[in-house]
Tab-separated table of C-alpha atoms and ligand atoms in Angstrom:
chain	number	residue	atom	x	y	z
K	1	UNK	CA	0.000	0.000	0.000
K	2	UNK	CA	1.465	3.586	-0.303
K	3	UNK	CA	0.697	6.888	0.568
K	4	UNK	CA	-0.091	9.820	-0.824
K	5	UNK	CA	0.255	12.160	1.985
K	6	UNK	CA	0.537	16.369	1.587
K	7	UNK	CA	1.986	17.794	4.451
K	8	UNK	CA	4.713	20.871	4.744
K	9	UNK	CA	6.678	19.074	7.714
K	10	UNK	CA	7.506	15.866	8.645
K	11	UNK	CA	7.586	14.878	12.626
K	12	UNK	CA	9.339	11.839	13.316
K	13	UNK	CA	8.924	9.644	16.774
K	14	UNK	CA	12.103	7.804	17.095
K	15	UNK	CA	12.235	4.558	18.762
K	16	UNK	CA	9.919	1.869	16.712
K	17	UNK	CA	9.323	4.333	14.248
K	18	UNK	CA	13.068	5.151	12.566
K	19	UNK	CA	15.133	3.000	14.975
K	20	UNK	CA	14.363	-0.768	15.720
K	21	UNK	CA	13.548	-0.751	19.714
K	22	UNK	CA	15.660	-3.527	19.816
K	23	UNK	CA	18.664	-1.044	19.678
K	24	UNK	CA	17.397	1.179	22.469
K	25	UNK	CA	16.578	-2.049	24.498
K	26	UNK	CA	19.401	-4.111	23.689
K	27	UNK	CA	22.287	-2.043	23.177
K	28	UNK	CA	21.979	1.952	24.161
K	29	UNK	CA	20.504	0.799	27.967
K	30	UNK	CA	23.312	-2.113	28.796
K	31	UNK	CA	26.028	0.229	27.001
K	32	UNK	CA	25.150	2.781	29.563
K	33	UNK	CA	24.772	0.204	32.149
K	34	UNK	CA	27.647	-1.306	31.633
K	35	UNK	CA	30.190	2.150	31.115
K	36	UNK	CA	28.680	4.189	33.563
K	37	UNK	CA	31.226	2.983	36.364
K	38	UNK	CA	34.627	3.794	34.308
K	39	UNK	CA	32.614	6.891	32.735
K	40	UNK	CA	32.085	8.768	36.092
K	41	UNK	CA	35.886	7.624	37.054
K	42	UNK	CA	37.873	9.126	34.228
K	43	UNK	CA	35.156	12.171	34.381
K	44	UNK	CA	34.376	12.752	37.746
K	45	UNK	CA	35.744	16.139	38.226
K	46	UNK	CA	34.163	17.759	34.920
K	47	UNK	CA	32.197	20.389	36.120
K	48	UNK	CA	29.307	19.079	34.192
K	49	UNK	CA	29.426	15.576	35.716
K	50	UNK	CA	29.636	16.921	39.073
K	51	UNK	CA	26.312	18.909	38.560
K	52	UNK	CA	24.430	15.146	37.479
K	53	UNK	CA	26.115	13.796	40.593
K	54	UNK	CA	24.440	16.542	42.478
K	55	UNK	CA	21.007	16.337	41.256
K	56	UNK	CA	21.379	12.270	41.119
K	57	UNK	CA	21.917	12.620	45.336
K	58	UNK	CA	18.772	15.513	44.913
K	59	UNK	CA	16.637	13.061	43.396
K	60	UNK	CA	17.683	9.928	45.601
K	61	UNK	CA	16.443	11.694	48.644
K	62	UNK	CA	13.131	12.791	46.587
K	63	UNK	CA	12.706	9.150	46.139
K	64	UNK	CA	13.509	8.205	49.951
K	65	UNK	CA	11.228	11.059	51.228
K	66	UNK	CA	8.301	9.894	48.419
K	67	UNK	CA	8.537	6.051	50.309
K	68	UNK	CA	10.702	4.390	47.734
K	69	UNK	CA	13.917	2.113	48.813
K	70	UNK	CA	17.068	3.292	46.940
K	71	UNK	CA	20.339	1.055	47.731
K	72	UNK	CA	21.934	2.927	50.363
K	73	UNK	CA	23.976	6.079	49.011
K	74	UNK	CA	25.632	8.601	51.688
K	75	UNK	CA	25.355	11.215	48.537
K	76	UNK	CA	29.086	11.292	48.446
K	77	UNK	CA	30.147	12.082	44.706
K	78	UNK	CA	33.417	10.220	45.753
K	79	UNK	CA	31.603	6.877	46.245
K	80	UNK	CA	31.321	5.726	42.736
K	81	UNK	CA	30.436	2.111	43.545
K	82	UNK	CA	27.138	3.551	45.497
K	83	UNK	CA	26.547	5.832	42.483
K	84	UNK	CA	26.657	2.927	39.960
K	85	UNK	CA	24.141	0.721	42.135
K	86	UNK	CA	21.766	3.479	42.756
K	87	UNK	CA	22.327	4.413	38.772
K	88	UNK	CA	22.038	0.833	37.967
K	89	UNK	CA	18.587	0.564	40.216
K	90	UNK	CA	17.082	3.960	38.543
K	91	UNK	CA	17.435	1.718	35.537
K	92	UNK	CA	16.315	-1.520	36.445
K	93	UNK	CA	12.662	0.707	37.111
K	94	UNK	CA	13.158	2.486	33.647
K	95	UNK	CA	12.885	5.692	35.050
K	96	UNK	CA	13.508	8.326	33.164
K	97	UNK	CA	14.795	11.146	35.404
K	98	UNK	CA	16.475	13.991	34.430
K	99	UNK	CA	20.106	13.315	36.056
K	100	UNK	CA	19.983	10.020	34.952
K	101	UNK	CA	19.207	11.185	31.198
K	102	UNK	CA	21.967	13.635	31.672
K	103	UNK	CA	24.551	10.999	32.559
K	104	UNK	CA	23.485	8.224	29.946
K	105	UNK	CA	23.964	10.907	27.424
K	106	UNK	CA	27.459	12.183	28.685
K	107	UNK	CA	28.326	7.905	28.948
K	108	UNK	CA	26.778	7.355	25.181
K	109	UNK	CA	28.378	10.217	23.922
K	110	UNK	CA	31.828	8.454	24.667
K	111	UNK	CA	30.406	5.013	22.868
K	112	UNK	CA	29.820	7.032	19.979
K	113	UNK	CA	32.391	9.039	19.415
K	114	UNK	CA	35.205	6.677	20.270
K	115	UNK	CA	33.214	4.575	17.645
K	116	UNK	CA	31.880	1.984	19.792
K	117	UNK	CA	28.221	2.445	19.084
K	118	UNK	CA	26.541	3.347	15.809
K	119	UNK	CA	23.282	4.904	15.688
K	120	UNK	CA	20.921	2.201	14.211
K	121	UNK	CA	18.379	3.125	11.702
K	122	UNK	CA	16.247	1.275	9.645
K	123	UNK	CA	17.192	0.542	5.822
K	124	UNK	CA	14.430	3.082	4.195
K	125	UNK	CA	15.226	5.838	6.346
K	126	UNK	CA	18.324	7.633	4.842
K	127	UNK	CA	16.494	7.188	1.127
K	128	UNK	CA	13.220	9.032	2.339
K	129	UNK	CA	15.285	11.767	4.388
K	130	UNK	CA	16.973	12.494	0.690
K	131	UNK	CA	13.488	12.358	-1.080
K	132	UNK	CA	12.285	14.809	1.724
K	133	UNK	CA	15.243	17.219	1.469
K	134	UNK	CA	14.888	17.387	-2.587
K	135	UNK	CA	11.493	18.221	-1.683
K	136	UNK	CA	12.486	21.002	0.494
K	137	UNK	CA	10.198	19.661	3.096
K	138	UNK	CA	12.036	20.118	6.778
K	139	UNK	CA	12.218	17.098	8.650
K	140	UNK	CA	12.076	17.059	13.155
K	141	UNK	CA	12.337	14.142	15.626
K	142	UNK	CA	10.312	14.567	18.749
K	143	UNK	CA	11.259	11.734	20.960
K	144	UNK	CA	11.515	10.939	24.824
K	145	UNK	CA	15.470	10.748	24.462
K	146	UNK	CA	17.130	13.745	24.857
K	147	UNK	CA	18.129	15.824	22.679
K	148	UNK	CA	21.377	14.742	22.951
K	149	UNK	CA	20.999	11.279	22.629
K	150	UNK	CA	18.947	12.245	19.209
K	151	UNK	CA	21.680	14.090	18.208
K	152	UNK	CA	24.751	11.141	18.917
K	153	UNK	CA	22.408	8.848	17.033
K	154	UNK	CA	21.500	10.646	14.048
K	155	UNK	CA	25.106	12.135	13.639
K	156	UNK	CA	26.985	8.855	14.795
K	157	UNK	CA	24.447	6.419	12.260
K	158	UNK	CA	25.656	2.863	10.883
K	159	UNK	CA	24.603	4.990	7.266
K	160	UNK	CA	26.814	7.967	8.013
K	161	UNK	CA	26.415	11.707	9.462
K	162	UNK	CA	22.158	12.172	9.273
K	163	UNK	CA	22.291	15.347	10.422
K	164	UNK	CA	22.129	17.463	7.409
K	165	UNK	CA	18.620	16.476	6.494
K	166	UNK	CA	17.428	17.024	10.446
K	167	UNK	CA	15.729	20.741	10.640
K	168	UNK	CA	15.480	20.480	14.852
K	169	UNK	CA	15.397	18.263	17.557
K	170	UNK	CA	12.297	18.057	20.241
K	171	UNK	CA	12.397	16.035	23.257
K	172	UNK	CA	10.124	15.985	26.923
K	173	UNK	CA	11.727	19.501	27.721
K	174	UNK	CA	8.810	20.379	25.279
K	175	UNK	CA	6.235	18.364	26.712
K	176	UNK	CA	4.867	14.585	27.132
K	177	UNK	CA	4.705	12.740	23.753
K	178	UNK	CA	0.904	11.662	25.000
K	179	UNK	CA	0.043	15.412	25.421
K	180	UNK	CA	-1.846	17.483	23.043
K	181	UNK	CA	-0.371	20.355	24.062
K	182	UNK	CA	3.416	19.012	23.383
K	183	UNK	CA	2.283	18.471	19.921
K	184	UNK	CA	0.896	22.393	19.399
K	185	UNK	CA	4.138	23.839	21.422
K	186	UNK	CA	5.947	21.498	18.235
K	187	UNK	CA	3.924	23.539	15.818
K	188	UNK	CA	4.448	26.829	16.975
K	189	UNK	CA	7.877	26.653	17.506
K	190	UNK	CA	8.434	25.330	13.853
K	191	UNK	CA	6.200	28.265	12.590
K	192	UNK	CA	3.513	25.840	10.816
K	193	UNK	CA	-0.073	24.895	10.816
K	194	UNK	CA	-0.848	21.737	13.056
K	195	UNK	CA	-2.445	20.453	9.668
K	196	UNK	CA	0.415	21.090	7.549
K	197	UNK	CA	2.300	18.388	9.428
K	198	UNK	CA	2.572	15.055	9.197
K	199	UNK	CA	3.462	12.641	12.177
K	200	UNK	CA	4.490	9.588	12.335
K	201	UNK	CA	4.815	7.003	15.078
K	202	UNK	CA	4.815	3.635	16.524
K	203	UNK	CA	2.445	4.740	20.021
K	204	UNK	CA	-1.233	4.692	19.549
K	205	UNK	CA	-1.100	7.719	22.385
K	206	UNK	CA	1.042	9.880	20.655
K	207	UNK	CA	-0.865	9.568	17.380
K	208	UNK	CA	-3.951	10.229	19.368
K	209	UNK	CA	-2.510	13.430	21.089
K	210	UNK	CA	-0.860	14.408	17.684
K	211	UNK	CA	-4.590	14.289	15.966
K	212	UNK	CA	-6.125	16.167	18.427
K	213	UNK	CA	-4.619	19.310	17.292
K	214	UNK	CA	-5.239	18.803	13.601
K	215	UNK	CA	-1.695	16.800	12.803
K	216	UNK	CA	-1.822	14.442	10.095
K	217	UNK	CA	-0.882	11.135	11.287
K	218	UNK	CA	0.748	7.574	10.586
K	219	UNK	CA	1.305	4.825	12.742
K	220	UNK	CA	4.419	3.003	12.177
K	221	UNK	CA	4.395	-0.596	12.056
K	222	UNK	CA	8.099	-1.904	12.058
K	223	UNK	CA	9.678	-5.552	13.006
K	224	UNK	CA	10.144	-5.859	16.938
K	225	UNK	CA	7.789	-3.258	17.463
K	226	UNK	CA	5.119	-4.109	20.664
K	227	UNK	CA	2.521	-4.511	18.959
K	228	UNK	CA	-0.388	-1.592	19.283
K	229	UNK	CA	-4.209	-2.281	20.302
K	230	UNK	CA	-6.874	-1.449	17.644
K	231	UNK	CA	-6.743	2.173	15.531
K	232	UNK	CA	-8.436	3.015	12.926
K	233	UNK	CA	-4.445	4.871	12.506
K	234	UNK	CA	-3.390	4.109	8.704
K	235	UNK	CA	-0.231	2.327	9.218
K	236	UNK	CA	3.004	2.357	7.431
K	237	UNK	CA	5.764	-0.876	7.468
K	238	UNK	CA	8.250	1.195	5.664
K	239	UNK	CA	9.099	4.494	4.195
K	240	UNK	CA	9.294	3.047	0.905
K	241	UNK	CA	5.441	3.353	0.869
K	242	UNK	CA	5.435	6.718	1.500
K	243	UNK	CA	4.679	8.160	-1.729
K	244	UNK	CA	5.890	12.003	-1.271
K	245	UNK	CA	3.362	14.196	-2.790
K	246	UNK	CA	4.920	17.026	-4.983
K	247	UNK	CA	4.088	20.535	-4.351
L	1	MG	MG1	8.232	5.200	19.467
């Protein structure tokens, strides 16, 4: 099936949608996991390091007075094995805190640029990015990574540097991804019409937040993906069947 879509701007979810999950799941997380120790080490008195450190011991006593049970953590910066297992334990309960964020991007940020990881994207990406950018039609991720983690993955891909053909980068600073409002904040900041973009993703609650402010959507149906309740969503199994409308 393809699709015959007009839109002015293309809004891309990341995870399930241009990158298989599998690579998020499978090798960003342990990566982090694994590093994180020798990372904070070799970089514990960067300025910026020290400032996660602080609001990691911040939020470990936000999570002690809201009734949760850390592993035990004096909140000395010094006392990197207590650091790694309370690091380690934000992880284990997928949390996605900002100091945490902060330090799995600093850690990633080494794997990719000492070459160990390569941003993984699937096969029909890069040729509908160059379709797009012949089209002149500007292309933004909006995903629940940070914007630095976009950035490492999109500039550090298995098919090269994507960056060029990426307008701008949205992540939660903006908003939820299930929140209408996000979504409009998106818009405005771009400087188009809700209607005049098209979204695509693989979560049923972001297309439904998306729609709700007059975004075109598609639902992206790739391998590994969990797979979504009912929609009445069109759905799209690769990029190949999106059929760019000329202006
Ligand atoms: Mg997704």
């Amino acid at each position: 099936m393809t699709f015959s879509i007009e839109f002015d701007v293309l809004l891309l979810d990341i995870e399930g949608t241009i990158t298989p999950i599998d690579f998020v799941r499978n090798t960003l997380f342990p990566f982090a996991r694994c590093h994180v120790r020798a990372f904070v080490e070799q970089n514990h008195d960067e300025p910026s390091v020290q400032e996660d450190l602080e609001h990691l011991k911040i939020q470990c006593l936000t999570d002690i007075a809201n009734g949760l049970t850390p592993p035990r953590w004096q909140g000395a910066s010094h006392d990197i094995a207590a650091i790694e297992t309370y690091v380690h334990w934000l992880m284990d309960q997928d949390r996605k805190v900002a100091p945490l964020k902060s330090l799995q991007g600093k850690v990633w940020k080494f794997g990719y640029e000492s070459g160990v990881l390569r941003g993984r994207v699937f096969e029909d990406v890069l040729p509908a990015l160059q379709r797009l950018q012949y089209q002149k039609k500007p292309i933004y991720l909006f995903s629940s990574g940070s914007v630095l983690a976009q950035q490492l993955l999109i500039t550090h891909s298995e098919r090269g540097d994507l960056s060029q053909y990426i307008s701008g980068y949205f992540d939660t600073n903006t908003g939820s991804k299930g929140e209408p409002q996000s979504y409009e904040t998106i818009a405005a900041t771009i400087g188009v019409k809700s209607s005049n973009v098209l979204f695509i993703s693989d979560a049923i609650i972001e297309l439904d937040a998306a729609t709700t402010i007059g975004m075109q959507v598609l639902m992206a149906r790739r391998f590994g993906n969990v797979e979504q309740g009912e929609s009445s969503y069109l759905r799209i199994e690769s990029f190949h069947s999106l059929e760019l409308s000329m202006p």
